[in-house]
mmCIF file of N, CA and C in Angstrom:
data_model
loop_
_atom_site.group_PDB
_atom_site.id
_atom_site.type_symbol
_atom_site.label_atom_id
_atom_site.label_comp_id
_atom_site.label_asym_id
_atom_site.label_seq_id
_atom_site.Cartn_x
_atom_site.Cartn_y
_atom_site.Cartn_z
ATOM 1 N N UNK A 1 22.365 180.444 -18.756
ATOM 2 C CA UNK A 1 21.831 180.680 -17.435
ATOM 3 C C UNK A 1 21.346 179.354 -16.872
ATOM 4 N N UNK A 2 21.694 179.420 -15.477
ATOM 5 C CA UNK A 2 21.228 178.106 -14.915
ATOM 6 C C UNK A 2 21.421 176.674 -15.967
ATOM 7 N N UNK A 3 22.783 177.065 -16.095
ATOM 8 C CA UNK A 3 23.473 175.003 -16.916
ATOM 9 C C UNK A 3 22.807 175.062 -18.403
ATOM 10 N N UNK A 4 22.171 176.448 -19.034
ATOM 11 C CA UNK A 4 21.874 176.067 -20.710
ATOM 12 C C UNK A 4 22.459 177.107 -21.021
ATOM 13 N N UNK A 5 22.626 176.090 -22.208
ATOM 14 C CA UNK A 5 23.075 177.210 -23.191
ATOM 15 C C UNK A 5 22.433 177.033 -25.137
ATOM 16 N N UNK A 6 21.980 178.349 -25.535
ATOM 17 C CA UNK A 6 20.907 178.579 -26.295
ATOM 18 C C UNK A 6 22.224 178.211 -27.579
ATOM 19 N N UNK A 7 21.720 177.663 -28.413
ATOM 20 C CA UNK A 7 22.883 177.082 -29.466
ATOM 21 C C UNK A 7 21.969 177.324 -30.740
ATOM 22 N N UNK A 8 20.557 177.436 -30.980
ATOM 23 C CA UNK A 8 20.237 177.732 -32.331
ATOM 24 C C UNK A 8 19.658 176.115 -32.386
ATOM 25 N N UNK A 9 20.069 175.350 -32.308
ATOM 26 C CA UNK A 9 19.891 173.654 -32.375
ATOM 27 C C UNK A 9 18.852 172.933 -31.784
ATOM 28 N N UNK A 10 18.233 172.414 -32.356
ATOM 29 C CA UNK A 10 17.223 171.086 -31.697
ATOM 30 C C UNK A 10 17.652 170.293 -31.661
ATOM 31 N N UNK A 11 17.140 169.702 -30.574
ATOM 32 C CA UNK A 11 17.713 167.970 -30.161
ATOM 33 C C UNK A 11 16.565 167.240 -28.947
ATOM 34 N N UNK A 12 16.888 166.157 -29.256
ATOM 35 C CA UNK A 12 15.979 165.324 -28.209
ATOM 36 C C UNK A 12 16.802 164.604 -27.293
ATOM 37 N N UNK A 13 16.133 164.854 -26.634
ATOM 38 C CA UNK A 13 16.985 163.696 -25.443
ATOM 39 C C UNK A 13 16.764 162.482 -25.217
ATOM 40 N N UNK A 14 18.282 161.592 -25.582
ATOM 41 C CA UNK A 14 17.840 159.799 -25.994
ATOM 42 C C UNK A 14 17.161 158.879 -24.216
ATOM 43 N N UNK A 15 16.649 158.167 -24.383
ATOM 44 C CA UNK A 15 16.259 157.634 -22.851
ATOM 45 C C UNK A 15 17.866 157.238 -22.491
ATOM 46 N N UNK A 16 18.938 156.978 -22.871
ATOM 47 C CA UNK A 16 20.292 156.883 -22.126
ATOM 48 C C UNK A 16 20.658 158.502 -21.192
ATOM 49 N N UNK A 17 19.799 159.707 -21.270
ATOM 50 C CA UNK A 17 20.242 160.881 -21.099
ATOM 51 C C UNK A 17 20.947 161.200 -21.890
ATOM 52 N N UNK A 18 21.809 161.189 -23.261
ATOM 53 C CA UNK A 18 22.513 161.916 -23.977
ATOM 54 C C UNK A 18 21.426 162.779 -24.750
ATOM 55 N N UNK A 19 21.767 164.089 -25.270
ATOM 56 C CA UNK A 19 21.125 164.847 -26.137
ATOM 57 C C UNK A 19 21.810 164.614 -27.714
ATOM 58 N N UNK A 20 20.307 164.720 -28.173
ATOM 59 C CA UNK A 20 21.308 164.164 -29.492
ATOM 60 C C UNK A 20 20.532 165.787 -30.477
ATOM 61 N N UNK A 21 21.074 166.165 -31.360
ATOM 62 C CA UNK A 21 21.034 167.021 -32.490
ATOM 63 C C UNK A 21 20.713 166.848 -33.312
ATOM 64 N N UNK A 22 19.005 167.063 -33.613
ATOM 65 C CA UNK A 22 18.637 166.348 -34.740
ATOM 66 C C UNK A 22 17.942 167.799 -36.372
ATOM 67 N N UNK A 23 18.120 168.545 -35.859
ATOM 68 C CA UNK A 23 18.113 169.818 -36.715
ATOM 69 C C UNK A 23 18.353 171.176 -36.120
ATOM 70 N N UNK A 24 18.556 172.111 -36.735
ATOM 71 C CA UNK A 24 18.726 173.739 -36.755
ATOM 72 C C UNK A 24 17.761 174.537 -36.559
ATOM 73 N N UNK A 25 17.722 175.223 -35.728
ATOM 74 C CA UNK A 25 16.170 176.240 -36.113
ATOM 75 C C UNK A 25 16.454 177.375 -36.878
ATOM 76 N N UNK A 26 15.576 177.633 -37.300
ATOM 77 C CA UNK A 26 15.737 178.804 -39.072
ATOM 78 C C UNK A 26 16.010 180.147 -38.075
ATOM 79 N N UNK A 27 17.286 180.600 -38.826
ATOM 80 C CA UNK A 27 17.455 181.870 -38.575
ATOM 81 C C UNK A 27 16.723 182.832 -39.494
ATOM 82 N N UNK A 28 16.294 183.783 -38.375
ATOM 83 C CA UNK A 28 15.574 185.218 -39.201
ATOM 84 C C UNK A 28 16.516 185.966 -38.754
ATOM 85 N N UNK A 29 16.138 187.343 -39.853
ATOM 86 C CA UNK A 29 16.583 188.698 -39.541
ATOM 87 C C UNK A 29 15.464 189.195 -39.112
ATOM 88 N N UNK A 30 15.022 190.430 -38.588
ATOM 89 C CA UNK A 30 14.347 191.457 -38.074
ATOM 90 C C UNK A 30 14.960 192.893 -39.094
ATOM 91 N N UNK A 31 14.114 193.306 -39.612
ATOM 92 C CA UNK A 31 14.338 194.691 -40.829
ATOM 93 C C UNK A 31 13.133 195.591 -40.064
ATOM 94 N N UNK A 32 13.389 196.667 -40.177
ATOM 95 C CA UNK A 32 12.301 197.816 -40.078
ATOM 96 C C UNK A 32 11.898 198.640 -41.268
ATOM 97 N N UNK A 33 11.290 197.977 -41.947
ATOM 98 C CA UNK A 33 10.674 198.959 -43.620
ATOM 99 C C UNK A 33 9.479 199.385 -43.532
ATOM 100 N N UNK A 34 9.470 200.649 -43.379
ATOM 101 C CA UNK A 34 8.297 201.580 -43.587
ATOM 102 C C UNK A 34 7.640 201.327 -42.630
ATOM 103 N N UNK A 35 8.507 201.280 -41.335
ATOM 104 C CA UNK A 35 7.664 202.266 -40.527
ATOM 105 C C UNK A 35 7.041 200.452 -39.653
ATOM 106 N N UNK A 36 7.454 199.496 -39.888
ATOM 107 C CA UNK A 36 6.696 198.242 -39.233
ATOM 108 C C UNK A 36 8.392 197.205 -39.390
ATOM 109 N N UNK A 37 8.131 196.252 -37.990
ATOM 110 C CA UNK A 37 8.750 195.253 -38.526
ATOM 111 C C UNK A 37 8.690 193.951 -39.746
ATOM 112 N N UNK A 38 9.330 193.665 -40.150
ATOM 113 C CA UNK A 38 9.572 192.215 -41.387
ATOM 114 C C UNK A 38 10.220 191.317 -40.852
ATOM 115 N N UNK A 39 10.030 189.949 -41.020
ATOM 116 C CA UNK A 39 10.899 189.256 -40.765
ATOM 117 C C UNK A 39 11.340 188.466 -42.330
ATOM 118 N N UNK A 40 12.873 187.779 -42.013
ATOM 119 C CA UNK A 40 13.600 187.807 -43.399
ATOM 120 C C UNK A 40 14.396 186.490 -43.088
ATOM 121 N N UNK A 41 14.324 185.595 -43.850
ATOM 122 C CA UNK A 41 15.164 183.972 -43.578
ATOM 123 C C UNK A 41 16.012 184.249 -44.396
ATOM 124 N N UNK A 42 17.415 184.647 -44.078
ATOM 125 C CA UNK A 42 18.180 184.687 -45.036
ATOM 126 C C UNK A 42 18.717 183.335 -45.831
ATOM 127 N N UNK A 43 19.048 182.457 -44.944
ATOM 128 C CA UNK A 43 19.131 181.370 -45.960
ATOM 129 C C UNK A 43 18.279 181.028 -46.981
ATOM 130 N N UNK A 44 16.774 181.210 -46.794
ATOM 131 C CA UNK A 44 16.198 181.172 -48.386
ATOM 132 C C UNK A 44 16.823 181.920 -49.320
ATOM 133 N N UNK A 45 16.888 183.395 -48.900
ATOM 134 C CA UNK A 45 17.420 184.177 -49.872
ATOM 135 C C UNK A 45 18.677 183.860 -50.825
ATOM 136 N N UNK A 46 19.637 183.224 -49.741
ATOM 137 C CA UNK A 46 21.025 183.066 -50.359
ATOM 138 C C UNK A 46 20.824 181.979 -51.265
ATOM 139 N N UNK A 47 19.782 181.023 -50.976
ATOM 140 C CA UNK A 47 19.700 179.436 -51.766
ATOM 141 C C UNK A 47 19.293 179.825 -53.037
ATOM 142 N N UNK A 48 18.272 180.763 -53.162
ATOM 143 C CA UNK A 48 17.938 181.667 -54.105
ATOM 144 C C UNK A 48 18.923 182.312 -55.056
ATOM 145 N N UNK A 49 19.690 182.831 -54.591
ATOM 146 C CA UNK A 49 20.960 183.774 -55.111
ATOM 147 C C UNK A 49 21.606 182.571 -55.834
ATOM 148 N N UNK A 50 22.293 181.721 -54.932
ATOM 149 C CA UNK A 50 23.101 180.800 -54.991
ATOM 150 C C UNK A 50 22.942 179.886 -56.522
ATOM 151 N N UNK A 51 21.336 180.181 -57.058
ATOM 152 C CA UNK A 51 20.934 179.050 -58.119
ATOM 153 C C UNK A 51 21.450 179.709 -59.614
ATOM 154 N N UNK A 52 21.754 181.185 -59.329
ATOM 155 C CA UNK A 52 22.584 181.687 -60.485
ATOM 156 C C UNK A 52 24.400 181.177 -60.999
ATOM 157 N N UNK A 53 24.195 180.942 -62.112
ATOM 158 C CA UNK A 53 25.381 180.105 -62.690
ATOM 159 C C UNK A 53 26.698 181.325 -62.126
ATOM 160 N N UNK A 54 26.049 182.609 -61.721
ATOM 161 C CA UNK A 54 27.443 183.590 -61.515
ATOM 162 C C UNK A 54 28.109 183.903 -60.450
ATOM 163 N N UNK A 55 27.132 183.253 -59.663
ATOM 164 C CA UNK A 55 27.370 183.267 -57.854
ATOM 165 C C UNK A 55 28.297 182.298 -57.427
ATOM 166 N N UNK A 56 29.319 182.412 -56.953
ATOM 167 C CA UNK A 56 30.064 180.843 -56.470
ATOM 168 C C UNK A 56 29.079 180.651 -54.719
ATOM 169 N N UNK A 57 29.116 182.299 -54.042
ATOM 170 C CA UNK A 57 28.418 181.805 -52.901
ATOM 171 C C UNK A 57 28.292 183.182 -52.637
ATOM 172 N N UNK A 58 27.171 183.300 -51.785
ATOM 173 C CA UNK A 58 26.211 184.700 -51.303
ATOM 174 C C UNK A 58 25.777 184.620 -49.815
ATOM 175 N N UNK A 59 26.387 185.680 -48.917
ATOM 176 C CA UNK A 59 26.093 186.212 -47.737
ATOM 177 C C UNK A 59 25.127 187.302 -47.651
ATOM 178 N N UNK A 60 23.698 186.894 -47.092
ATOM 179 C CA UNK A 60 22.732 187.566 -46.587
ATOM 180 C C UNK A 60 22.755 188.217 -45.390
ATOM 181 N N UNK A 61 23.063 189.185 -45.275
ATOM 182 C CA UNK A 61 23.060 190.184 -43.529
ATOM 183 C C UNK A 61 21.859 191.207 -43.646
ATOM 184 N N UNK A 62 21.425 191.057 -42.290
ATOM 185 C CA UNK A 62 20.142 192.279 -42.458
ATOM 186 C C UNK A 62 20.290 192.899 -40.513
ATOM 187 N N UNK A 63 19.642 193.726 -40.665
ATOM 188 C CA UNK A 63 19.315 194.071 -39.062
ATOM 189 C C UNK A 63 18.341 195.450 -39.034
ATOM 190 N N UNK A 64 18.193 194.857 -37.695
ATOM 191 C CA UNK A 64 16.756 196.126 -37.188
ATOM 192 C C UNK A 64 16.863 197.520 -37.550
ATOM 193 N N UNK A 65 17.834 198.365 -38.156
ATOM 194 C CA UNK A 65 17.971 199.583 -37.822
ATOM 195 C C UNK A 65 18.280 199.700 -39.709
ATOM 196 N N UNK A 66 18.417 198.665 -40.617
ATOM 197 C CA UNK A 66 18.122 198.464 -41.488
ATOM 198 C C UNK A 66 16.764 198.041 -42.594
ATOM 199 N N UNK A 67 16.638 198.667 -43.679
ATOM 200 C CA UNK A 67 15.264 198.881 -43.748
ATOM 201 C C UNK A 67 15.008 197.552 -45.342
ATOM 202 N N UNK A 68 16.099 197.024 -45.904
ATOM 203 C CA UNK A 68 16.452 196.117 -46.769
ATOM 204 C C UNK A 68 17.590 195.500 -46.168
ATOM 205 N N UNK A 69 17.881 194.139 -46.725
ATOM 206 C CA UNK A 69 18.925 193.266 -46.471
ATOM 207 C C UNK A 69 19.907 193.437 -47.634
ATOM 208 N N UNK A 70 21.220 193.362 -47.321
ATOM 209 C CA UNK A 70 22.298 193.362 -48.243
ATOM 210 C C UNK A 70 23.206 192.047 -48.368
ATOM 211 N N UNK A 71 23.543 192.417 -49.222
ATOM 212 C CA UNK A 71 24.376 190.886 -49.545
ATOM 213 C C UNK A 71 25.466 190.790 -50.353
ATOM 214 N N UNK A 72 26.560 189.852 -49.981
ATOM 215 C CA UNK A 72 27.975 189.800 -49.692
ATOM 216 C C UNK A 72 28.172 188.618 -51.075
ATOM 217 N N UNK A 73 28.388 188.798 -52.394
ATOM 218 C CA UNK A 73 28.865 188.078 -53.588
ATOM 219 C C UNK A 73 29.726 187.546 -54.280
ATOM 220 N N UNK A 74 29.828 185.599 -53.812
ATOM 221 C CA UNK A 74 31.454 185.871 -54.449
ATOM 222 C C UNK A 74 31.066 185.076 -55.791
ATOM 223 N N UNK A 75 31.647 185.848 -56.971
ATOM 224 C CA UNK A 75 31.587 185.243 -58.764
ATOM 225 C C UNK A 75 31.855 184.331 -58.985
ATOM 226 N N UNK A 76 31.703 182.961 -59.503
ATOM 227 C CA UNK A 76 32.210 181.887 -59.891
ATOM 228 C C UNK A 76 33.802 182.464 -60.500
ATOM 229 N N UNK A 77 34.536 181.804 -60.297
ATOM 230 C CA UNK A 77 35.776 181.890 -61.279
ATOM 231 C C UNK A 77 35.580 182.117 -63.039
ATOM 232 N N UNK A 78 34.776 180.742 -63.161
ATOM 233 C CA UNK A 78 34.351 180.530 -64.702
ATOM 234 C C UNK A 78 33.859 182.161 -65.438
ATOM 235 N N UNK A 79 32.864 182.150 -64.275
ATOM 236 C CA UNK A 79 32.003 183.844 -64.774
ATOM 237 C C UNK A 79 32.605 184.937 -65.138
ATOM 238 N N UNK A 80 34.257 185.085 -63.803
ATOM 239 C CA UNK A 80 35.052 186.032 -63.940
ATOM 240 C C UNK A 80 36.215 185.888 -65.268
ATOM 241 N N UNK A 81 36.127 184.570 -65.852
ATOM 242 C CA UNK A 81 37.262 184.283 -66.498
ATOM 243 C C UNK A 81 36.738 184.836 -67.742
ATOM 244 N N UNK A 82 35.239 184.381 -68.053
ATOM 245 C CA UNK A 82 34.413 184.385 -69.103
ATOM 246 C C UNK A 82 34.498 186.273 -69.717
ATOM 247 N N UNK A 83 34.018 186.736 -68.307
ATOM 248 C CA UNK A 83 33.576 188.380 -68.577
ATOM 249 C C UNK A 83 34.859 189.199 -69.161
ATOM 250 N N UNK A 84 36.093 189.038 -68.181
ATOM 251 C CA UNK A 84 37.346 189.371 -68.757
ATOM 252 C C UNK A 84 37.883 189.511 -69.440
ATOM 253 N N UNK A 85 37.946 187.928 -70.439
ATOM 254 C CA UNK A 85 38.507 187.071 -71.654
ATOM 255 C C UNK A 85 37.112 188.356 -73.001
ATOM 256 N N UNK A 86 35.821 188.076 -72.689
ATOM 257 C CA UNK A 86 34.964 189.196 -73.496
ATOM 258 C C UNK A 86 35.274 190.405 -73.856
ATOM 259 N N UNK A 87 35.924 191.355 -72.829
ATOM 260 C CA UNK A 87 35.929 192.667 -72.722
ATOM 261 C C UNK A 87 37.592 192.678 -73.074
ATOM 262 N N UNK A 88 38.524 191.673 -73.189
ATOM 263 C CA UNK A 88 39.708 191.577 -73.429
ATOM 264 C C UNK A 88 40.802 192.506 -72.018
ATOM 265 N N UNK A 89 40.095 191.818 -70.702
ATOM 266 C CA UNK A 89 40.680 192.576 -69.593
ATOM 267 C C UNK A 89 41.600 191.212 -69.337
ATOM 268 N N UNK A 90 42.945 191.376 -68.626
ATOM 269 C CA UNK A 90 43.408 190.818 -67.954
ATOM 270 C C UNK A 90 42.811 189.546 -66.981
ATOM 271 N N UNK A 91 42.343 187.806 -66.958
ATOM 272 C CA UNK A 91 42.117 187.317 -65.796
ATOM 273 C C UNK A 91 42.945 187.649 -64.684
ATOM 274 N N UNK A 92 42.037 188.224 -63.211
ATOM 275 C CA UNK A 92 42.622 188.186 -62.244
ATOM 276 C C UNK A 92 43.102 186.735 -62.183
ATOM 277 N N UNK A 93 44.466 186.551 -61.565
ATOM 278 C CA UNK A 93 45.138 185.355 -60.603
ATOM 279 C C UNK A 93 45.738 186.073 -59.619
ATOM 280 N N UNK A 94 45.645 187.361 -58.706
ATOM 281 C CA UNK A 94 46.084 187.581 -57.208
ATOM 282 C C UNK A 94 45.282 188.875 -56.731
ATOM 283 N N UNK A 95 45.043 188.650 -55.408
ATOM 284 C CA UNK A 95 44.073 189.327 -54.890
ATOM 285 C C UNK A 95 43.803 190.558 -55.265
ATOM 286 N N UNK A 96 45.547 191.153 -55.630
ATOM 287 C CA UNK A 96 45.644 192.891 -55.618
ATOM 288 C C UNK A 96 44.641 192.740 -57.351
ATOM 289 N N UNK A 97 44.809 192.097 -58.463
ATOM 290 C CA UNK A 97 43.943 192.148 -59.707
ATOM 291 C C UNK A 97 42.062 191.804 -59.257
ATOM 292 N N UNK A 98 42.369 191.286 -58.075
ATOM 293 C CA UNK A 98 40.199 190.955 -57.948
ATOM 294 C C UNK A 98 40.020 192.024 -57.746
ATOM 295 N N UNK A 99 40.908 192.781 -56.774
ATOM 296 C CA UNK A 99 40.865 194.005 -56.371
ATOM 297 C C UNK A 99 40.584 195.554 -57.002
ATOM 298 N N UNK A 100 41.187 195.377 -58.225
ATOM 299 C CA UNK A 100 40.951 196.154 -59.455
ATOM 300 C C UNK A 100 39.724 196.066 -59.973
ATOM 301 N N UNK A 101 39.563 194.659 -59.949
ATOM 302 C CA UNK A 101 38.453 194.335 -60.751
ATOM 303 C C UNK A 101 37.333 194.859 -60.377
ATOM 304 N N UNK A 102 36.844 194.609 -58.754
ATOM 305 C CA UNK A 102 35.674 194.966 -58.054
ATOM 306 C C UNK A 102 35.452 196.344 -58.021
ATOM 307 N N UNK A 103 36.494 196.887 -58.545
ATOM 308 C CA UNK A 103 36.253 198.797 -58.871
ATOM 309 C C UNK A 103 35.960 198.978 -60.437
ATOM 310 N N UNK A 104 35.571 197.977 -61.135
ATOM 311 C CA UNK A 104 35.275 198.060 -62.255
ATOM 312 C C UNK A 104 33.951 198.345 -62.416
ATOM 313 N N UNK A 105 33.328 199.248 -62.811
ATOM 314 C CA UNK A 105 31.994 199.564 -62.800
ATOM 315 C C UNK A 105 31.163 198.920 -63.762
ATOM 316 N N UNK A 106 31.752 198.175 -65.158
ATOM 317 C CA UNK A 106 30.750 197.449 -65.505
ATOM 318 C C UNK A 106 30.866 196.012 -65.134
ATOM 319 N N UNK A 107 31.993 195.605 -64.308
ATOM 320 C CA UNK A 107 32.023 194.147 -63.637
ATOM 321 C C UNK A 107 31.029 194.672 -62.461
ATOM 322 N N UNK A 108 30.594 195.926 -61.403
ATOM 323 C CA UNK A 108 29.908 195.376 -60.801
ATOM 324 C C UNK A 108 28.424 195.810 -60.771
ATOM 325 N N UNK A 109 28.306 196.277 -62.011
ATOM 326 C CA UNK A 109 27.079 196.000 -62.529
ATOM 327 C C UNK A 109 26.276 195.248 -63.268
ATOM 328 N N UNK A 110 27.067 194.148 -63.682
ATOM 329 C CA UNK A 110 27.311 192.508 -64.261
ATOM 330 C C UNK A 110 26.569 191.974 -63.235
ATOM 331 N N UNK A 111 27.117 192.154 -61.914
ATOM 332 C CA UNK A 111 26.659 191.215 -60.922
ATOM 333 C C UNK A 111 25.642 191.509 -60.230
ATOM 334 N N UNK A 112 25.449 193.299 -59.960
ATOM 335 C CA UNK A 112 24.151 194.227 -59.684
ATOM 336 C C UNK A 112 22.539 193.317 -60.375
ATOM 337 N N UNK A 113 23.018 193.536 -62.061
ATOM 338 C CA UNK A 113 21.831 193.273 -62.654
ATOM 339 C C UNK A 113 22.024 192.041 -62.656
ATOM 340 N N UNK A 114 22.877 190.794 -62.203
ATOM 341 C CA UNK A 114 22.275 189.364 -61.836
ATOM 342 C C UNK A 114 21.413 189.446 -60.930
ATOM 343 N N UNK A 115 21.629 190.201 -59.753
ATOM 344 C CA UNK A 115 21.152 190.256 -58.221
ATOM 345 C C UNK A 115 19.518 190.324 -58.597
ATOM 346 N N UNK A 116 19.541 191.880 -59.086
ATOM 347 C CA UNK A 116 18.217 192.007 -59.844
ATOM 348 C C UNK A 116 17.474 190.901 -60.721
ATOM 349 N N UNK A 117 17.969 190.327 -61.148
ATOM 350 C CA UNK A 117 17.408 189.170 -62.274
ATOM 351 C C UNK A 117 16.707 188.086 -61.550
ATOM 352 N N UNK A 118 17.350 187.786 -60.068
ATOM 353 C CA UNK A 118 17.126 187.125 -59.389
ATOM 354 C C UNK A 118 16.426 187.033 -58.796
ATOM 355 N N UNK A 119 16.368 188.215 -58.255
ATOM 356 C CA UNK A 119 14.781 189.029 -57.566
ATOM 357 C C UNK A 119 13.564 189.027 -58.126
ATOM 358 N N UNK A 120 13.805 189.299 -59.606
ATOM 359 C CA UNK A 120 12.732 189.097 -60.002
ATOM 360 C C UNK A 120 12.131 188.282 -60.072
ATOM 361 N N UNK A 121 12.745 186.903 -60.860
ATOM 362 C CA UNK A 121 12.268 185.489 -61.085
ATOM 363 C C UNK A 121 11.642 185.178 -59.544
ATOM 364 N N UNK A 122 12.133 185.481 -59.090
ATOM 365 C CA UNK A 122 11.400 184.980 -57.512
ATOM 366 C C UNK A 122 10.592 185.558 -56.686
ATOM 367 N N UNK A 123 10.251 186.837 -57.286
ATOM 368 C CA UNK A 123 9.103 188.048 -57.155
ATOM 369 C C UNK A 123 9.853 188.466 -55.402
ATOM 370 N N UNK A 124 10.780 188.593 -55.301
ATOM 371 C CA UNK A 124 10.992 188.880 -53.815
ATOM 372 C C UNK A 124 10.511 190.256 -53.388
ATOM 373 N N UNK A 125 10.281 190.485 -52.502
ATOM 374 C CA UNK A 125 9.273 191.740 -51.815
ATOM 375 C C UNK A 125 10.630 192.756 -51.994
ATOM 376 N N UNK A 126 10.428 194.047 -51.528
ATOM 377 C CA UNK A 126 11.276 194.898 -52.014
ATOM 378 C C UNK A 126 12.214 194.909 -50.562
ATOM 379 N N UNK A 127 12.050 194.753 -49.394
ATOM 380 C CA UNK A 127 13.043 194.492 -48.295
ATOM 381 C C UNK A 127 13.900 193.116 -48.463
ATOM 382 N N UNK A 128 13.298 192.540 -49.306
ATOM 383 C CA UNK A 128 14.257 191.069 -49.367
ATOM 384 C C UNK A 128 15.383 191.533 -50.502
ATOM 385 N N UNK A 129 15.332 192.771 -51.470
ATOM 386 C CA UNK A 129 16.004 192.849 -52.353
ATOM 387 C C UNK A 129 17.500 193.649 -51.931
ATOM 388 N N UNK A 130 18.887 193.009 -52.260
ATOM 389 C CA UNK A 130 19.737 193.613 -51.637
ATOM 390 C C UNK A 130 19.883 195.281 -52.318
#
């Protein structure tokens, strides 16, 4: 509106008039648990997630009409090669075998009770827990 536009970004403006970009402002979520709003930085959360050897990388999504945040897990390779090679399953190498895999109920409770493990060590409140 009126020549701005809202980008998430800080910046200062150099005395030449250029704007320059000198950090991000922290995204929150907004959750509604029990009855009050929370607010929720998902990037802590994921940096959090992220420090487990089983995570290759973790997507935090939350929203207002949601009462906990959920989250999106992808396994290290190593982790998946490791668990497989244990249980004497097939390594996936093509999508249609990850595919199998993620319907495996004790592969995704492997990664369930990492999630949990994680939570704990970091005492996260019970809306931060996916």
């Amino acid at each position: 509106v009126d020549g701005w536009c809202l980008t998430g970004d800080v910046g200062e403006l150099e005395p030449s008039g250029y704007l320059r970009i000198i950090d991000r402002r922290r995204n929150f979520i907004e959750l509604y648990h029990r009855g009050r709003s929370v607010w929720v930085a998902p990037e802590s959360l994921q940096s959090k997630f992220r420090e487990s050897s089983m995570f290759l990388d973790v997507f935090v999504h939350g929203e207002r009409t949601l009462s906990n945040v959920a989250a999106v897990v992808v396994p290290r390779p190593s982790f998946v090669r490791s668990w497989c090679e244990t249980r004497r399953i097939r390594v996936p190498k093509k999508a249609e075998h990850f595919a199998r895999l993620r319907r495996n109920e004790a592969f995704v409770n492997a990664l369930l009770g990492e999630l949990h493990r994680v939570c704990d060590l970091h005492k996260l409140r019970e809306y931060e827990r996916p």
